Tab-separated table of N, CA and C in Angstrom:
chain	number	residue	atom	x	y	z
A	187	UNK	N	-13.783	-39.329	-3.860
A	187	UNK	CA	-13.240	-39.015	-2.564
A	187	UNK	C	-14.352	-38.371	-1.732
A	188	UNK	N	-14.601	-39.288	-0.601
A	188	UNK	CA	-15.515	-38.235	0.203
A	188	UNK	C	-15.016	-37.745	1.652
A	189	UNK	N	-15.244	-36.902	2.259
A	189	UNK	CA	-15.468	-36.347	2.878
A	189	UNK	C	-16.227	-36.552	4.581
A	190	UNK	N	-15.703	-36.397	5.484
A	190	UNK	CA	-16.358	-36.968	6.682
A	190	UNK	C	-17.531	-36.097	6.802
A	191	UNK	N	-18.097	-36.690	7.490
A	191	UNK	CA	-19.074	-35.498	8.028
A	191	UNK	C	-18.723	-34.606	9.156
A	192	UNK	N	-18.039	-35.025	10.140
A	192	UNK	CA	-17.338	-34.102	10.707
A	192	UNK	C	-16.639	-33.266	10.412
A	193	UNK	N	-15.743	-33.190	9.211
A	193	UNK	CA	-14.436	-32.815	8.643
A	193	UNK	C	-15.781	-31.091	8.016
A	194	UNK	N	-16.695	-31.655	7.300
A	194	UNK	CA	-17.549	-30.919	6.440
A	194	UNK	C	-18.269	-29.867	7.734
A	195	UNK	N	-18.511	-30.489	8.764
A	195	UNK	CA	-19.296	-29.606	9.638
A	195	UNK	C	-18.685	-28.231	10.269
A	196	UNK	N	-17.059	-29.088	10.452
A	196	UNK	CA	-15.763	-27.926	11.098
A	196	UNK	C	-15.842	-26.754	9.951
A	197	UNK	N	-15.859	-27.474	8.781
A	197	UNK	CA	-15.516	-26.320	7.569
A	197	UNK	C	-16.720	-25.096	7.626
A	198	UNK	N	-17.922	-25.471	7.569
A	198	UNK	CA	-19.257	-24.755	7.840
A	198	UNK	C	-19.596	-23.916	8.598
A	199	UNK	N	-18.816	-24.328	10.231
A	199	UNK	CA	-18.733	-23.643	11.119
A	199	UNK	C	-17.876	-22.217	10.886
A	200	UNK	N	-16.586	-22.566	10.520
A	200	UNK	CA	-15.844	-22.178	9.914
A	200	UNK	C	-16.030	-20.806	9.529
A	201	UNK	N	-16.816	-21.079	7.957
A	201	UNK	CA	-17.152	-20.536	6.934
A	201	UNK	C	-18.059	-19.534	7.553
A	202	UNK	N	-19.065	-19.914	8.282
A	202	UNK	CA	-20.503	-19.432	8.908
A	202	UNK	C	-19.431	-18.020	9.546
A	203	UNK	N	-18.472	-18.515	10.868
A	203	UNK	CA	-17.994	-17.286	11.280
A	203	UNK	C	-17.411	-16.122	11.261
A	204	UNK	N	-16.807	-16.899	9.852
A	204	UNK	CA	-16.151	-15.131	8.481
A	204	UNK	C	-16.993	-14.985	8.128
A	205	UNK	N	-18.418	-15.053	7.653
A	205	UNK	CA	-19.487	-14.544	7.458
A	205	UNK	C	-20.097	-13.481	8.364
A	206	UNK	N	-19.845	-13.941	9.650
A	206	UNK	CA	-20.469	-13.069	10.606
A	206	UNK	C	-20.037	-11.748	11.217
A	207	UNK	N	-18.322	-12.012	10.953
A	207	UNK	CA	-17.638	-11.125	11.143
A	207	UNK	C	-16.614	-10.169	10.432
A	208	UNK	N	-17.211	-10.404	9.203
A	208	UNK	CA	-17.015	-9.718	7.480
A	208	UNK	C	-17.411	-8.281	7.723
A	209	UNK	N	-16.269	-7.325	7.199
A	209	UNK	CA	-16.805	-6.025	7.552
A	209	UNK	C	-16.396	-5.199	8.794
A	210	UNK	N	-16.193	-5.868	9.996
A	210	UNK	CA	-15.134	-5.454	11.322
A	210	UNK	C	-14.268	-5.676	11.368
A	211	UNK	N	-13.256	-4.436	10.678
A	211	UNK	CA	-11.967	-4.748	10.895
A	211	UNK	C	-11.518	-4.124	12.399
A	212	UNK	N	-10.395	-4.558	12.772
A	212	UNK	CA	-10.197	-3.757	13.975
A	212	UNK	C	-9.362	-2.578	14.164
A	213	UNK	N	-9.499	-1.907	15.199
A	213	UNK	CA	-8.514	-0.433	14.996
A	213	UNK	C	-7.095	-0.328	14.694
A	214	UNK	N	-6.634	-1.528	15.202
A	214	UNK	CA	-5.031	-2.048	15.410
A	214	UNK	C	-4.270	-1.681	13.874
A	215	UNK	N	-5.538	-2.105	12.585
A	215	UNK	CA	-4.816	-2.444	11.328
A	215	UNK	C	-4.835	-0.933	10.437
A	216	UNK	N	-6.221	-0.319	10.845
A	216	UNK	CA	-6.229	1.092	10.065
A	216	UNK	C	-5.131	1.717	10.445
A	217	UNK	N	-4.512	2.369	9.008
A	217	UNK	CA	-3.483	3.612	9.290
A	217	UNK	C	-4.328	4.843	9.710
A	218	UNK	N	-3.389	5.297	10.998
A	218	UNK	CA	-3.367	6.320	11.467
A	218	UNK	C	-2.348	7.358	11.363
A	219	UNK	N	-2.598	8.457	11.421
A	219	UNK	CA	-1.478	9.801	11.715
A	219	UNK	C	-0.790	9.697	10.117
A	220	UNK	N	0.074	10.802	9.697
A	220	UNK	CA	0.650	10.610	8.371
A	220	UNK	C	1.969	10.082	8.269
A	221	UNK	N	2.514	9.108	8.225
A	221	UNK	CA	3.587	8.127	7.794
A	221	UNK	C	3.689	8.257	6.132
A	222	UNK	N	4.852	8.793	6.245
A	222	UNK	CA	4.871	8.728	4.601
A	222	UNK	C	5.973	7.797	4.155
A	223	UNK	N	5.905	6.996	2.983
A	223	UNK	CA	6.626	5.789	2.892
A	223	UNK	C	7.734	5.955	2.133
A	224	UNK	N	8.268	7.430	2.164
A	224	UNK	CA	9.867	7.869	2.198
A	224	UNK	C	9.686	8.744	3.235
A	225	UNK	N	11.317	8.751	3.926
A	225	UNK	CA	11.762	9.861	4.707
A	225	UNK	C	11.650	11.037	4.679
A	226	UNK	N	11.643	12.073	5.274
A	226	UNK	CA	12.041	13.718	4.933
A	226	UNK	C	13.511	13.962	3.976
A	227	UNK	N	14.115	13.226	4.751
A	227	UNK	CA	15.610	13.387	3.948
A	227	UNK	C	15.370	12.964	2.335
A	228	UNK	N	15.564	11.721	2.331
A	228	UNK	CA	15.019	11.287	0.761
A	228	UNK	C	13.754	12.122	-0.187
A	229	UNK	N	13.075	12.415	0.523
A	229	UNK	CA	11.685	13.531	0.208
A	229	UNK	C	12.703	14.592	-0.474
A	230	UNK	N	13.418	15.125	0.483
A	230	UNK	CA	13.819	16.646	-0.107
A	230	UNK	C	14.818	16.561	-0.513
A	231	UNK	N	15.870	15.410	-0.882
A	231	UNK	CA	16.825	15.056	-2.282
A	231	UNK	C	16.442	15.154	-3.555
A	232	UNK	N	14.874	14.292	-3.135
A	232	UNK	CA	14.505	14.116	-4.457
A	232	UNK	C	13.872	15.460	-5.069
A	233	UNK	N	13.508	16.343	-4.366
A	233	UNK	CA	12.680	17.863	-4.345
A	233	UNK	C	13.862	18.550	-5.019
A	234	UNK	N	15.140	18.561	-4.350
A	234	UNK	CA	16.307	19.418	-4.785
A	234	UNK	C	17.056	18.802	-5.906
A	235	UNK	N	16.647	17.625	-6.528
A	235	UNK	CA	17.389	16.946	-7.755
A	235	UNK	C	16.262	17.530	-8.858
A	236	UNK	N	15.192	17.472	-8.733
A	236	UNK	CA	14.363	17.798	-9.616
A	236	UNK	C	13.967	19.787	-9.804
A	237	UNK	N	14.345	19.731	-8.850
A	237	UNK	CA	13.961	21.555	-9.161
A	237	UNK	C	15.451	22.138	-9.882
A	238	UNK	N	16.145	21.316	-9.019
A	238	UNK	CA	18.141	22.059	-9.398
A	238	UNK	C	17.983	21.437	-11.286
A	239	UNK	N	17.559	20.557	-11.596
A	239	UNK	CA	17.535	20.234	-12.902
A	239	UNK	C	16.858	20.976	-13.568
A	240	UNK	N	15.930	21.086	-13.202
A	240	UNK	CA	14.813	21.994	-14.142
A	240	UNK	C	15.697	23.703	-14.242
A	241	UNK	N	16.125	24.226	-12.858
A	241	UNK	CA	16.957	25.170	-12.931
A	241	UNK	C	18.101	24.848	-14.013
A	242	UNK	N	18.997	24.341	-14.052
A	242	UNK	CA	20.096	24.255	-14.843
A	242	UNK	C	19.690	24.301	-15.907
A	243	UNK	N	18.216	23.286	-16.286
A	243	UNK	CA	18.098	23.621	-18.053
A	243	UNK	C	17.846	24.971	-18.800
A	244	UNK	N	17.018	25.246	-17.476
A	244	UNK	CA	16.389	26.869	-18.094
A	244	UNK	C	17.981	27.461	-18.372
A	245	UNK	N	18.603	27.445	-17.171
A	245	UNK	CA	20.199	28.467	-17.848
A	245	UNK	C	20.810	27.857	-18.780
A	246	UNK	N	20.926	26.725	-19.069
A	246	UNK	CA	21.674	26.022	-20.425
A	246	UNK	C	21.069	26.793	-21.195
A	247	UNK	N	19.607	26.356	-21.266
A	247	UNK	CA	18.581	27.239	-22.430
A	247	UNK	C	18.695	28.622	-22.921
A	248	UNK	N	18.607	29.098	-21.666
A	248	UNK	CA	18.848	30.855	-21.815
A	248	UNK	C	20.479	31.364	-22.586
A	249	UNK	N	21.197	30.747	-22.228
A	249	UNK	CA	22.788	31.216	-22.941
A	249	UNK	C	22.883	30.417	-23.786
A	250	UNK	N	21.860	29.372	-23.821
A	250	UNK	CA	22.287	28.532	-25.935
A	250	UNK	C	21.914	29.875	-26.984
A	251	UNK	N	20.952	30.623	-26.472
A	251	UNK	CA	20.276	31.163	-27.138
A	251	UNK	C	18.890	30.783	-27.753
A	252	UNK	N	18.134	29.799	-27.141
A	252	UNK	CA	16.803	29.702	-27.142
A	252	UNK	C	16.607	28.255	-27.634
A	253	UNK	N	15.967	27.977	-28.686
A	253	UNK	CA	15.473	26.404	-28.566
A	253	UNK	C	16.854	26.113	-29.719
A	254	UNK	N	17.708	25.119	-29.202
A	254	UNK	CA	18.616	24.542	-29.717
A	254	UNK	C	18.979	23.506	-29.418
């Protein structure tokens, strides 16, 4: 199977101009400012499920009477 020569030249061109412009990304795509990819709400459910647990064990712990 071959290939035109035109078909090969478009590709080159192509190729040549992601070459040239490899490395500049533009401002549009960098994250800016802090976006965090949970909410505040969900943030501090999950803050108050995990501390309230850790709390409850220690008092289970403390009135079992120690490691049981």
């Amino acid at each position: 199977m071959t290939t035109s020569r035109r078909f090969a030249d478009r590709k080159i061109q192509r190729f040549e101009k992601n070459i040239t412009r490899r490395g500049s990304v533009p401002d549009a795509t960098t994250k800016k400012g802090s976006d965090y990819p949970v909410g505040p709400i969900l943030l501090g459910f999950f803050v108050f499920v995990v501390i309230g647990s850790s709390l409850f064990q220690i008092i289970r712990t403390a009135t079992s009477g120690g490691m049981a």
